[in-house]
PDB file of C-alpha atoms in Angstrom:
ATOM      1  CA  MET D   3     -85.384 -27.192  -5.526  1.00 69.00           C
ATOM      2  CA  PRO D   4     -81.619 -26.828  -6.071  1.00 74.00           C
ATOM      3  CA  THR D   5     -80.247 -25.168  -9.182  1.00 80.00           C
ATOM      4  CA  GLU D   6     -77.452 -26.750 -11.229  1.00 78.00           C
ATOM      5  CA  THR D   7     -74.822 -24.880 -13.219  1.00 82.00           C
ATOM      6  CA  PRO D   8     -74.966 -25.263 -17.011  1.00 78.00           C
ATOM      7  CA  GLN D   9     -72.255 -26.890 -19.089  1.00 75.00           C
ATOM      8  CA  LEU D  10     -69.008 -25.076 -19.802  1.00 71.00           C
ATOM      9  CA  LEU D  11     -69.326 -22.491 -22.574  1.00 71.00           C
ATOM     10  CA  GLU D  12     -66.571 -22.729 -25.167  1.00 74.00           C
ATOM     11  CA  ASP D  13     -64.476 -19.560 -25.507  1.00 84.00           C
ATOM     12  CA  PHE D  14     -66.360 -17.670 -22.781  1.00 95.00           C
ATOM     13  CA  SER D  15     -64.148 -14.761 -21.742  1.00 95.00           C
ATOM     14  CA  ALA D  16     -64.228 -13.232 -18.256  1.00 96.00           C
ATOM     15  CA  PRO D  17     -66.344 -10.065 -18.309  1.00 96.00           C
ATOM     16  CA  SER D  18     -64.830  -6.970 -16.759  1.00 95.00           C
ATOM     17  CA  LEU D  19     -66.072  -5.917 -13.358  1.00 96.00           C
ATOM     18  CA  VAL D  20     -65.462  -3.247 -10.750  1.00 97.00           C
ATOM     19  CA  LEU D  21     -67.156  -3.981  -7.421  1.00 98.00           C
ATOM     20  CA  PRO D  22     -66.917  -2.809  -3.815  1.00 98.00           C
ATOM     21  CA  GLU D  23     -65.219  -5.210  -1.420  1.00 98.00           C
ATOM     22  CA  VAL D  24     -66.010  -5.791   2.248  1.00 97.00           C
ATOM     23  CA  ASP D  25     -62.544  -4.609   3.334  1.00 94.00           C
ATOM     24  CA  GLY D  26     -63.157  -1.170   1.808  1.00 93.00           C
ATOM     25  CA  GLY D  27     -62.297   0.130  -1.626  1.00 94.00           C
ATOM     26  CA  SER D  28     -63.140  -1.764  -4.766  1.00 97.00           C
ATOM     27  CA  ILE D  29     -61.701  -4.422  -7.044  1.00 97.00           C
ATOM     28  CA  ASP D  30     -61.278  -4.029 -10.781  1.00 97.00           C
ATOM     29  CA  LEU D  31     -60.906  -7.596 -12.086  1.00 97.00           C
ATOM     30  CA  TYR D  32     -59.031  -6.701 -15.288  1.00 96.00           C
ATOM     31  CA  LYS D  33     -56.632  -4.296 -13.553  1.00 96.00           C
ATOM     32  CA  SER D  34     -55.938  -6.871 -10.864  1.00 95.00           C
ATOM     33  CA  ILE D  35     -55.323  -9.682 -13.364  1.00 95.00           C
ATOM     34  CA  ASN D  36     -53.242  -7.503 -15.697  1.00 93.00           C
ATOM     35  CA  ARG D  37     -51.125  -6.299 -12.762  1.00 94.00           C
ATOM     36  CA  THR D  38     -50.420  -9.723 -11.226  1.00 93.00           C
ATOM     37  CA  ARG D  39     -50.533 -11.815 -14.432  1.00 95.00           C
ATOM     38  CA  PRO D  40     -51.588 -15.110 -12.800  1.00 97.00           C
ATOM     39  CA  LYS D  41     -51.636 -18.321 -14.827  1.00 97.00           C
ATOM     40  CA  ALA D  42     -55.233 -18.904 -13.643  1.00 98.00           C
ATOM     41  CA  PHE D  43     -57.877 -17.174 -11.539  1.00 98.00           C
ATOM     42  CA  LEU D  44     -61.218 -18.047 -10.012  1.00 98.00           C
ATOM     43  CA  VAL D  45     -64.427 -16.032  -9.825  1.00 98.00           C
ATOM     44  CA  MET D  46     -67.097 -17.535  -7.604  1.00 98.00           C
ATOM     45  CA  PHE D  47     -70.612 -16.509  -6.744  1.00 98.00           C
ATOM     46  CA  ILE D  48     -71.495 -17.231  -3.132  1.00 98.00           C
ATOM     47  CA  CYS D  49     -73.778 -15.751  -0.497  1.00 98.00           C
ATOM     48  CA  ASN D  50     -74.400 -15.889   3.237  1.00 97.00           C
ATOM     49  CA  HIS D  51     -77.819 -17.534   3.546  1.00 96.00           C
ATOM     50  CA  CYS D  52     -77.658 -20.530   1.172  1.00 95.00           C
ATOM     51  CA  PRO D  53     -77.325 -23.910   2.960  1.00 94.00           C
ATOM     52  CA  TYR D  54     -75.134 -25.197   0.114  1.00 93.00           C
ATOM     53  CA  VAL D  55     -72.656 -22.353   0.631  1.00 95.00           C
ATOM     54  CA  LYS D  56     -72.830 -22.627   4.423  1.00 94.00           C
ATOM     55  CA  ALA D  57     -71.942 -26.321   4.143  1.00 91.00           C
ATOM     56  CA  ILE D  58     -68.719 -25.589   2.236  1.00 92.00           C
ATOM     57  CA  LEU D  59     -67.516 -22.285   3.737  1.00 94.00           C
ATOM     58  CA  THR D  60     -64.866 -23.860   5.966  1.00 93.00           C
ATOM     59  CA  LYS D  61     -63.566 -26.032   3.131  1.00 93.00           C
ATOM     60  CA  LEU D  62     -63.783 -23.129   0.699  1.00 94.00           C
ATOM     61  CA  VAL D  63     -61.441 -21.130   2.945  1.00 96.00           C
ATOM     62  CA  ILE D  64     -59.016 -24.085   3.180  1.00 94.00           C
ATOM     63  CA  GLU D  65     -59.033 -24.579  -0.595  1.00 95.00           C
ATOM     64  CA  GLY D  66     -58.784 -20.814  -1.082  1.00 96.00           C
ATOM     65  CA  GLN D  67     -55.604 -20.785   0.990  1.00 97.00           C
ATOM     66  CA  LYS D  68     -54.162 -23.594  -1.170  1.00 96.00           C
ATOM     67  CA  LEU D  69     -54.984 -21.741  -4.362  1.00 97.00           C
ATOM     68  CA  SER D  70     -53.576 -18.500  -2.991  1.00 96.00           C
ATOM     69  CA  LYS D  71     -50.285 -20.275  -2.157  1.00 97.00           C
ATOM     70  CA  ALA D  72     -50.269 -21.608  -5.730  1.00 97.00           C
ATOM     71  CA  GLY D  73     -50.557 -18.031  -7.069  1.00 97.00           C
ATOM     72  CA  ILE D  74     -54.174 -18.383  -8.175  1.00 98.00           C
ATOM     73  CA  PRO D  75     -56.277 -15.382  -7.112  1.00 98.00           C
ATOM     74  CA  ILE D  76     -59.922 -15.784  -6.131  1.00 98.00           C
ATOM     75  CA  PHE D  77     -62.724 -13.244  -6.318  1.00 98.00           C
ATOM     76  CA  ALA D  78     -65.904 -14.084  -4.362  1.00 98.00           C
ATOM     77  CA  ILE D  79     -69.080 -12.214  -5.320  1.00 98.00           C
ATOM     78  CA  CYS D  80     -72.482 -11.950  -3.668  1.00 98.00           C
ATOM     79  CA  SER D  81     -75.188 -10.857  -6.110  1.00 98.00           C
ATOM     80  CA  ASN D  82     -78.331 -11.761  -4.169  1.00 98.00           C
ATOM     81  CA  ASP D  83     -81.164  -9.310  -3.533  1.00 98.00           C
ATOM     82  CA  ALA D  84     -80.324  -8.147   0.002  1.00 97.00           C
ATOM     83  CA  GLU D  85     -83.712  -6.489   0.488  1.00 96.00           C
ATOM     84  CA  GLU D  86     -85.513  -9.820   0.191  1.00 96.00           C
ATOM     85  CA  TYR D  87     -82.617 -11.763   1.759  1.00 97.00           C
ATOM     86  CA  PRO D  88     -81.156  -9.505   4.494  1.00 97.00           C
ATOM     87  CA  GLU D  89     -78.661 -12.186   5.530  1.00 97.00           C
ATOM     88  CA  ASP D  90     -76.897 -11.356   2.239  1.00 98.00           C
ATOM     89  CA  SER D  91     -76.536  -7.638   3.013  1.00 98.00           C
ATOM     90  CA  PHE D  92     -73.174  -5.903   2.639  1.00 98.00           C
ATOM     91  CA  GLU D  93     -72.912  -5.596   6.443  1.00 98.00           C
ATOM     92  CA  ASN D  94     -73.499  -9.325   6.868  1.00 98.00           C
ATOM     93  CA  MET D  95     -71.009 -10.047   4.088  1.00 98.00           C
ATOM     94  CA  LYS D  96     -68.412  -8.176   6.164  1.00 98.00           C
ATOM     95  CA  LEU D  97     -69.258 -10.305   9.212  1.00 98.00           C
ATOM     96  CA  ILE D  98     -69.019 -13.604   7.331  1.00 98.00           C
ATOM     97  CA  ALA D  99     -65.729 -12.650   5.656  1.00 98.00           C
ATOM     98  CA  ALA D 100     -64.248 -11.712   9.053  1.00 98.00           C
ATOM     99  CA  ARG D 101     -65.655 -14.760  10.881  1.00 97.00           C
ATOM    100  CA  TYR D 102     -64.233 -17.203   8.331  1.00 97.00           C
ATOM    101  CA  LYS D 103     -61.084 -15.161   7.614  1.00 97.00           C
ATOM    102  CA  PHE D 104     -61.638 -15.221   3.861  1.00 98.00           C
ATOM    103  CA  PRO D 105     -58.283 -15.433   2.038  1.00 97.00           C
ATOM    104  CA  PHE D 106     -59.915 -13.708  -0.948  1.00 97.00           C
ATOM    105  CA  PRO D 107     -61.856 -10.483  -1.523  1.00 98.00           C
ATOM    106  CA  TYR D 108     -65.628 -10.673  -1.010  1.00 98.00           C
ATOM    107  CA  LEU D 109     -67.380  -8.344  -3.454  1.00 98.00           C
ATOM    108  CA  ARG D 110     -70.912  -6.934  -3.622  1.00 98.00           C
ATOM    109  CA  ASP D 111     -72.786  -6.976  -6.941  1.00 98.00           C
ATOM    110  CA  GLU D 112     -75.631  -4.664  -5.925  1.00 97.00           C
ATOM    111  CA  THR D 113     -77.009  -4.171  -9.446  1.00 97.00           C
ATOM    112  CA  GLN D 114     -76.667  -7.893 -10.292  1.00 98.00           C
ATOM    113  CA  LYS D 115     -75.107  -6.897 -13.624  1.00 98.00           C
ATOM    114  CA  VAL D 116     -71.960  -8.932 -12.976  1.00 98.00           C
ATOM    115  CA  ALA D 117     -73.941 -12.102 -12.209  1.00 97.00           C
ATOM    116  CA  LYS D 118     -75.892 -11.584 -15.442  1.00 97.00           C
ATOM    117  CA  ASP D 119     -72.703 -10.903 -17.442  1.00 97.00           C
ATOM    118  CA  PHE D 120     -71.174 -14.151 -16.161  1.00 96.00           C
ATOM    119  CA  GLY D 121     -74.373 -16.131 -16.544  1.00 95.00           C
ATOM    120  CA  ALA D 122     -74.235 -17.125 -12.860  1.00 96.00           C
ATOM    121  CA  VAL D 123     -77.238 -19.187 -11.833  1.00 96.00           C
ATOM    122  CA  CYS D 124     -76.658 -20.400  -8.290  1.00 96.00           C
ATOM    123  CA  THR D 125     -74.612 -20.182  -5.117  1.00 97.00           C
ATOM    124  CA  PRO D 126     -72.034 -21.568  -5.210  1.00 96.00           C
ATOM    125  CA  ASP D 127     -71.176 -21.081  -8.880  1.00 97.00           C
ATOM    126  CA  PHE D 128     -67.491 -21.405  -9.840  1.00 97.00           C
ATOM    127  CA  PHE D 129     -65.778 -19.917 -12.916  1.00 97.00           C
ATOM    128  CA  GLY D 130     -62.151 -20.998 -13.417  1.00 97.00           C
ATOM    129  CA  PHE D 131     -60.210 -18.993 -16.019  1.00 97.00           C
ATOM    130  CA  ASN D 132     -56.796 -19.395 -17.611  1.00 98.00           C
ATOM    131  CA  SER D 133     -54.251 -16.595 -18.076  1.00 97.00           C
ATOM    132  CA  HIS D 134     -56.033 -15.473 -21.265  1.00 96.00           C
ATOM    133  CA  LYS D 135     -59.269 -14.916 -19.283  1.00 97.00           C
ATOM    134  CA  ILE D 136     -60.925 -17.883 -21.034  1.00 97.00           C
ATOM    135  CA  LEU D 137     -63.263 -20.063 -18.963  1.00 97.00           C
ATOM    136  CA  LYS D 138     -61.888 -23.578 -18.477  1.00 97.00           C
ATOM    137  CA  TYR D 139     -63.775 -24.826 -15.394  1.00 97.00           C
ATOM    138  CA  ARG D 140     -67.456 -24.538 -14.469  1.00 95.00           C
ATOM    139  CA  GLY D 141     -67.906 -27.351 -11.992  1.00 94.00           C
ATOM    140  CA  ARG D 142     -68.318 -27.980  -8.306  1.00 94.00           C
ATOM    141  CA  LEU D 143     -66.004 -27.616  -5.316  1.00 94.00           C
ATOM    142  CA  ASP D 144     -66.384 -31.286  -4.414  1.00 90.00           C
ATOM    143  CA  ASP D 145     -69.127 -33.764  -3.622  1.00 82.00           C
ATOM    144  CA  SER D 146     -70.148 -32.084  -0.336  1.00 73.00           C
ATOM    145  CA  GLY D 147     -73.590 -30.869  -1.363  1.00 66.00           C
ATOM    146  CA  LYS D 148     -75.302 -29.558   1.766  1.00 68.00           C
ATOM    147  CA  ILE D 149     -73.192 -31.664   4.141  1.00 69.00           C
ATOM    148  CA  TYR D 150     -69.711 -30.598   5.240  1.00 63.00           C
ATOM    149  CA  LYS D 151     -67.113 -33.277   4.500  1.00 66.00           C
ATOM    150  CA  GLU D 152     -63.661 -32.928   5.967  1.00 70.00           C
ATOM    151  CA  GLY D 153     -60.693 -33.752   3.800  1.00 66.00           C
ATOM    152  CA  GLY D 154     -61.211 -35.432   0.488  1.00 69.00           C
ATOM    153  CA  LYS D 155     -60.331 -34.229  -2.947  1.00 80.00           C
ATOM    154  CA  SER D 156     -61.383 -30.793  -4.136  1.00 91.00           C
ATOM    155  CA  GLU D 157     -62.278 -31.037  -7.811  1.00 94.00           C
ATOM    156  CA  LEU D 158     -62.129 -27.240  -8.004  1.00 96.00           C
ATOM    157  CA  THR D 159     -58.596 -27.019  -6.597  1.00 96.00           C
ATOM    158  CA  GLU D 160     -57.398 -29.857  -8.829  1.00 96.00           C
ATOM    159  CA  ALA D 161     -58.880 -28.129 -11.877  1.00 97.00           C
ATOM    160  CA  MET D 162     -57.464 -24.707 -11.028  1.00 98.00           C
ATOM    161  CA  ILE D 163     -53.948 -26.108 -10.454  1.00 98.00           C
ATOM    162  CA  GLU D 164     -54.107 -27.907 -13.796  1.00 98.00           C
ATOM    163  CA  ILE D 165     -55.357 -24.759 -15.552  1.00 98.00           C
ATOM    164  CA  ALA D 166     -52.459 -22.796 -14.038  1.00 98.00           C
ATOM    165  CA  GLN D 167     -49.988 -25.454 -15.238  1.00 98.00           C
ATOM    166  CA  THR D 168     -51.396 -26.198 -18.701  1.00 98.00           C
ATOM    167  CA  GLY D 169     -53.867 -23.432 -19.574  1.00 97.00           C
ATOM    168  CA  THR D 170     -56.749 -25.893 -19.827  1.00 96.00           C
ATOM    169  CA  TYR D 171     -58.711 -28.610 -18.030  1.00 96.00           C
ATOM    170  CA  GLU D 172     -59.906 -31.604 -20.035  1.00 92.00           C
ATOM    171  CA  LYS D 173     -61.456 -33.846 -17.368  1.00 93.00           C
ATOM    172  CA  PRO D 174     -65.236 -34.171 -16.952  1.00 91.00           C
ATOM    173  CA  GLN D 175     -66.801 -31.380 -14.903  1.00 93.00           C
ATOM    174  CA  ILE D 176     -69.650 -32.157 -12.546  1.00 92.00           C
ATOM    175  CA  PRO D 177     -72.026 -29.182 -12.217  1.00 93.00           C
ATOM    176  CA  SER D 178     -72.170 -27.217  -8.999  1.00 93.00           C
ATOM    177  CA  ILE D 179     -75.525 -27.347  -7.203  1.00 92.00           C
ATOM    178  CA  GLY D 180     -76.953 -24.676  -4.933  1.00 93.00           C
ATOM    179  CA  CYS D 181     -79.639 -22.121  -4.295  1.00 95.00           C
ATOM    180  CA  SER D 182     -80.628 -20.005  -7.260  1.00 96.00           C
ATOM    181  CA  ILE D 183     -79.321 -16.447  -7.446  1.00 97.00           C
ATOM    182  CA  LYS D 184     -81.951 -14.307  -5.726  1.00 97.00           C
ATOM    183  CA  TRP D 185     -82.803 -11.846  -8.478  1.00 97.00           C
ATOM    184  CA  LYS D 186     -84.422  -8.509  -7.759  1.00 96.00           C
ATOM    185  CA  ASN D 187     -87.936  -7.951  -9.055  1.00 89.00           C
ATOM    186  CA  PRO D 188     -87.799  -5.911 -12.287  1.00 77.00           C
TER     187      PRO D 188
END
């Protein structure tokens, strides 16, 4: 049964995070944002094994390139339990990022603390923030679902461009749908 993202939370501020990335080193979200001062940025929770993510990976890279050209940084995070879902291991994350030539860092949330801090519920789960680190978009990429659709309008890209231009996004947001985050057993 697919999981749907909840409604946008008013005044939700981006939590801080420092996570290892597949290219080596680590990313500190606040340091990165404070250094580059973008007008908007995107944090997304994805993984390697989910059919919903697999269906959009090619388009996600295309839209990621558009957002990058528009000066909107993206941070992709995998928080799934890699012991139960080995396809989501750090090594496999490296392979997927290289195969698809991700135009954004792919980060590992081993402890799952970051996913919990964000309130992430599924893959894919998109969090679009303005320059003040306030959440303004919590919707879907587009209407692809589990089937790849070439072309078409990306609701996510449209929203992120508008957030970068105006600081907000007032249009209706359709929830993202995907596989639930694979939480570790307590």
